[in-house]
Short mmCIF file of C-alpha atoms in Angstrom, two decimals:
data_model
loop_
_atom_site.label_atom_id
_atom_site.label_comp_id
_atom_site.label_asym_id
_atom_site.label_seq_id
_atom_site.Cartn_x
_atom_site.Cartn_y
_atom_site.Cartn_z
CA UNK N 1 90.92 99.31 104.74
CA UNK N 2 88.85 98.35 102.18
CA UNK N 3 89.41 95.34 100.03
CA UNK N 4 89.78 95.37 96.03
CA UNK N 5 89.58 92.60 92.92
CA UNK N 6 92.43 92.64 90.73
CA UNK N 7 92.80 89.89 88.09
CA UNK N 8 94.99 86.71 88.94
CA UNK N 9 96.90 87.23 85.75
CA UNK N 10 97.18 89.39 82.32
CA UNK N 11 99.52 89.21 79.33
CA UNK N 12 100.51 93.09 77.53
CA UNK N 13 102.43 93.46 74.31
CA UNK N 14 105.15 95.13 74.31
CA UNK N 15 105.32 98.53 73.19
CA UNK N 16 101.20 98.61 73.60
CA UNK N 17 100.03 100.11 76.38
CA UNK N 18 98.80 97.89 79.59
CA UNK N 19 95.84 98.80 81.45
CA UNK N 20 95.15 97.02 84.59
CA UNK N 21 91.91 97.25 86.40
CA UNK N 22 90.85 97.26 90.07
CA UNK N 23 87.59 97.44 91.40
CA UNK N 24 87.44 98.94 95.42
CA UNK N 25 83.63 99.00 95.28
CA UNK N 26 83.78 99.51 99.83
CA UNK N 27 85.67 102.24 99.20
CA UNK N 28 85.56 105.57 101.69
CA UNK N 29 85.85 108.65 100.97
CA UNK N 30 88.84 109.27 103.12
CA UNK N 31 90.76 106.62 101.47
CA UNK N 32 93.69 106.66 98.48
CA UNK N 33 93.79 104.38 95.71
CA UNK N 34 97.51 103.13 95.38
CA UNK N 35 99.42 101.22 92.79
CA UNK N 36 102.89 99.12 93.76
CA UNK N 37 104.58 96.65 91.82
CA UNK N 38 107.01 94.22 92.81
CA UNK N 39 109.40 92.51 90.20
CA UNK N 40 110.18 89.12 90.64
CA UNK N 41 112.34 88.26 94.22
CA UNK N 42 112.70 92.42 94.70
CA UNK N 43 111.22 94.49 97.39
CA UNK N 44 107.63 96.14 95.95
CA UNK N 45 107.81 99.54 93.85
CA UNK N 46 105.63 102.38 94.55
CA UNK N 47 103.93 103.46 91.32
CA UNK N 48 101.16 105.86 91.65
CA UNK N 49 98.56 107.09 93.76
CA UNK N 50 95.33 109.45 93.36
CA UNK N 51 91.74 110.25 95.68
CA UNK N 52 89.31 110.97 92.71
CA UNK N 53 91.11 112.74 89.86
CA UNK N 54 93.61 110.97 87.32
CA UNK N 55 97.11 111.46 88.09
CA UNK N 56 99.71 110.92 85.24
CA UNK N 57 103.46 110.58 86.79
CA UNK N 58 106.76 109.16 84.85
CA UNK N 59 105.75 105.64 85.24
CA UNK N 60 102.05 105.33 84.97
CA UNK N 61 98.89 107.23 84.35
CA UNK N 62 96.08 106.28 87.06
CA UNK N 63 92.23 106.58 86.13
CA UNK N 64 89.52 106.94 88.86
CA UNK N 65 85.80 106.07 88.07
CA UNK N 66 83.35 109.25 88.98
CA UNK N 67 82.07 107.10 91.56
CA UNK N 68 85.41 105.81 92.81
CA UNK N 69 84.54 101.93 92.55
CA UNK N 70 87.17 100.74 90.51
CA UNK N 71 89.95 102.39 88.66
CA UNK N 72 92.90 101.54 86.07
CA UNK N 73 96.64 101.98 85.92
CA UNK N 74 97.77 102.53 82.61
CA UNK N 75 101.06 101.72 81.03
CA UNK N 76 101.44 103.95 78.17
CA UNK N 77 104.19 101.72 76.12
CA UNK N 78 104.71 98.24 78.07
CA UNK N 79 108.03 96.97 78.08
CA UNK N 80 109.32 93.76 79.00
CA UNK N 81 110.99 95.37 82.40
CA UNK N 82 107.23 95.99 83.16
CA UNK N 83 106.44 92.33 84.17
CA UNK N 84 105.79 92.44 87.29
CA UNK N 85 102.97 91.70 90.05
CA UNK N 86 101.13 94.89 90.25
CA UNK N 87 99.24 95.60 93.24
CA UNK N 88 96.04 97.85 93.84
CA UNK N 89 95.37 99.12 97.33
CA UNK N 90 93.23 101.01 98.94
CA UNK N 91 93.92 103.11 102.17
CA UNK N 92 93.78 106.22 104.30
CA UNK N 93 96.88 108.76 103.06
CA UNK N 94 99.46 108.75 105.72
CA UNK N 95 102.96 107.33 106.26
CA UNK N 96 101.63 105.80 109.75
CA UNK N 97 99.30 103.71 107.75
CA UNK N 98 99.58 100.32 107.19
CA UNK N 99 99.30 98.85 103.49
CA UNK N 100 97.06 95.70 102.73
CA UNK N 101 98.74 93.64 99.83
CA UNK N 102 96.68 91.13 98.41
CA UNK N 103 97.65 88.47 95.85
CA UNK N 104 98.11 90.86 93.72
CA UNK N 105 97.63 90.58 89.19
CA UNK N 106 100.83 88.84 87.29
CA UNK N 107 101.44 91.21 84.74
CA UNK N 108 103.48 89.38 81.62
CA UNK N 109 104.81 91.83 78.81
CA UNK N 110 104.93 89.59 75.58
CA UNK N 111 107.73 90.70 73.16
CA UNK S 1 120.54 109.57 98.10
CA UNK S 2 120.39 106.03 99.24
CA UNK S 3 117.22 104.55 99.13
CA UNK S 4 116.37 101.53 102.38
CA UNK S 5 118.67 99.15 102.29
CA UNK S 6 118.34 95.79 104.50
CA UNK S 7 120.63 93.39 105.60
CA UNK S 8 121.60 90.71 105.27
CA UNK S 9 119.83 90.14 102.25
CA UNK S 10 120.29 86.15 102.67
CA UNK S 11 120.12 83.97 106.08
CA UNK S 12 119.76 80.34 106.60
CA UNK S 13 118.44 79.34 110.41
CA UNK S 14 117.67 76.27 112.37
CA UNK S 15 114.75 75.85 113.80
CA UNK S 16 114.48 77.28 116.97
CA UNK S 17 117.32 79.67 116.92
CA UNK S 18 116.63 83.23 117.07
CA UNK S 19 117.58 86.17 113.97
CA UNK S 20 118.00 89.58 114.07
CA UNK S 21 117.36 91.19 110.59
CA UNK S 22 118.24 95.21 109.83
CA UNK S 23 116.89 98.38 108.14
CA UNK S 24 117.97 101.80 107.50
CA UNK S 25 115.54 103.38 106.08
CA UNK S 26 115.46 106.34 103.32
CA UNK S 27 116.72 109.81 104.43
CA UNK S 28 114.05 112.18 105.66
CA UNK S 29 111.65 109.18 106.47
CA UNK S 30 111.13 108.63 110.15
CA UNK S 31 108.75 105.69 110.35
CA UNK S 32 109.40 101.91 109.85
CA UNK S 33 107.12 98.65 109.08
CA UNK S 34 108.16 95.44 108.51
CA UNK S 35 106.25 93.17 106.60
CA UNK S 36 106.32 88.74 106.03
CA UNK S 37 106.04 87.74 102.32
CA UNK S 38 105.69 83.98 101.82
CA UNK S 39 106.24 82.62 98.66
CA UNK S 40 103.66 83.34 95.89
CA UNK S 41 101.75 85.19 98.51
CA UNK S 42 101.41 89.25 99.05
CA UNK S 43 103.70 90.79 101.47
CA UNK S 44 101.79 91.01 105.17
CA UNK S 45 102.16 93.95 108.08
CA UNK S 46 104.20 92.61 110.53
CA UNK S 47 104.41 96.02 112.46
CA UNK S 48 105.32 99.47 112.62
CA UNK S 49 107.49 101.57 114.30
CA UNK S 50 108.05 105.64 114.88
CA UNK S 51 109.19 107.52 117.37
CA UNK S 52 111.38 104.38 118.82
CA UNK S 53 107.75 102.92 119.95
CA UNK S 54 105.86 100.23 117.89
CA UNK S 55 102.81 102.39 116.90
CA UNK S 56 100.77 99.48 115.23
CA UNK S 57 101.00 95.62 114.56
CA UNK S 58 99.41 93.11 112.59
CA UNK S 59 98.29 89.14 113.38
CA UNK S 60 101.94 87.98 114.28
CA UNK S 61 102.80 86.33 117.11
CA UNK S 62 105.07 87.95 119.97
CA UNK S 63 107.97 85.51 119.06
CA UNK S 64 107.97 89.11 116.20
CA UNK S 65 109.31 91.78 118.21
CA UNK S 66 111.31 94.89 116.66
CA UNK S 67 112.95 97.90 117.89
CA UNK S 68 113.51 101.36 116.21
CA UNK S 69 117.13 103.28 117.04
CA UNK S 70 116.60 107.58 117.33
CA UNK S 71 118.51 107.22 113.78
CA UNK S 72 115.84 105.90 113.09
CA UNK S 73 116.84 102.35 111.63
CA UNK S 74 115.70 99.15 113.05
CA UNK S 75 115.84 95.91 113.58
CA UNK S 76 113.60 92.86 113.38
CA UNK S 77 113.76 90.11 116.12
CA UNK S 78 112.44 86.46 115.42
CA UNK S 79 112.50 83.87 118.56
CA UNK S 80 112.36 80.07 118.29
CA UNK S 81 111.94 80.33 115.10
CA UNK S 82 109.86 77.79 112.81
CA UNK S 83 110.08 75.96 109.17
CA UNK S 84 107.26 78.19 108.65
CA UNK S 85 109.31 81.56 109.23
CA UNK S 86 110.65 81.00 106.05
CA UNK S 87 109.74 83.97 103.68
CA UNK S 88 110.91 87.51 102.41
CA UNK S 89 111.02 89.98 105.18
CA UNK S 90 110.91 93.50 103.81
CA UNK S 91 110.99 96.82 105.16
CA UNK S 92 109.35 99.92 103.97
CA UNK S 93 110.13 103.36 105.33
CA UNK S 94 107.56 106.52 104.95
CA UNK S 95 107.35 110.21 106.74
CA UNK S 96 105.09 110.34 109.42
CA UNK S 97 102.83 112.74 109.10
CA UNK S 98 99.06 112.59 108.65
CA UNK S 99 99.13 115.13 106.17
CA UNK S 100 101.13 113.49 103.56
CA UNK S 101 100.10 111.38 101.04
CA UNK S 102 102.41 108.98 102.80
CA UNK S 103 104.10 106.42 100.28
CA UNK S 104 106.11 103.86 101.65
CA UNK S 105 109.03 102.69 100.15
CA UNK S 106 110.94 99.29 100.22
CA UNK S 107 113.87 97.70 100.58
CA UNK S 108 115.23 94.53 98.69
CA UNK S 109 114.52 92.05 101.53
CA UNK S 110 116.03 89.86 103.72
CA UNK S 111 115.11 85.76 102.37
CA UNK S 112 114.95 84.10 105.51
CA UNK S 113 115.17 80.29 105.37
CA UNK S 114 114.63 78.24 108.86
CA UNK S 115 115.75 74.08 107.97
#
């Protein structure tokens, strides 16, 4: 799987929206950009996930470069149950595959 | 519909004991991993399990050792078990097949702590 660069930390506003980056610059073609976040001491949340065009669900909106190197989840209107460590991975789709947490990016919504 | 759900979700060991810890995991799903998540760290694959047969496994040791029930639940095994065990074992369920996008969902964890 290949590996991706999130920031160590980032503070939102609340009621702003949050945009968190990743960069997967190894990525393949066969593989999924996906987005979990785990809240404090809980087990992690799936969020989002997209190949190469934006997908928008309930929770998030996901943005994909053209060239599929990095991408951003977007918050639309952070709120203070959206701190969180939010995790960016990359992967081949498929429940048998296995999913490659890294540190992850401390996301604080400020009030 | 009941999401995974682990237990227990709290366990204090000795060192060198053994622990059994459980999953069920969400209806429809068929496949089971376990992952180790020390503290401040990201959670790592342990293994995986479908079909009652551990399909994959990550750089644990074989003291790690699981087993999957045809109802699909399962069960983590840890032997002689270390201060270094400690962590947040969580499980994550998903369907299967290759054709899905395949999202894996988690339980709550089990916070292991060997003294």
């Amino acid at each position: 799987d290949a590996k991706t660069t999130q920031p160590t930390s980032m503070d939102c506003a609340e009621g702003r929206a949050a945009n968190l980056p990743c960069n997967h610059s190894t990525i393949s073609g066969n593989e999924y950009v996906y987005w979990y976040r785990q809240i404090h001491s809980q087990g992690p949340q799936y969020i989002i996930h997209g190949l190469k065009n934006n997908e928008t669900n309930e929770m998030a909106s996901l943005i994909i470069t053209e060239d599929r190197k990095s991408s951003t989840l977007i918050l639309p209107h952070a709120t203070l149950r959206d701190t969180a460590v939010y995790y960016c991975i990359v992967r081949v789709a498929g429940g048998n595959n296995r999913l490659a947490f890294g540190k992850g990016n401390q996301v604080v919504v400020i009030p | 519909d009941a999401g995974v759900t682990q237990s227990p979700t709290h366990l204090i060991k000795t060192r060198g004991q053994q622990v059994t810890l459980r999953c069920s995991p969400k209806s429809g799903h068929d496949t089971v991993s376990w992952y180790q998540q020390a503290l401040g760290q990201g959670p790592q694959f342990i293994f995986q399990y479908y079909e009652e047969e551990e399909r994959q496994r990550g750089n644990f040791p074989d003291r790690f050792s699981g087993h999957q029930f045809p109802n699909y639940s399962s069960e983590l095994n840890v032997n002689a078990l270390l201060l270094g065990d400690s962590a947040l074992y969580l499980c994550a369920s998903s369907f299967y097949s290759g054709t899905g996008s395949g999202e894996a969902f988690f339980g709550q964890g089990t916070r292991l702590t060997v003294v």
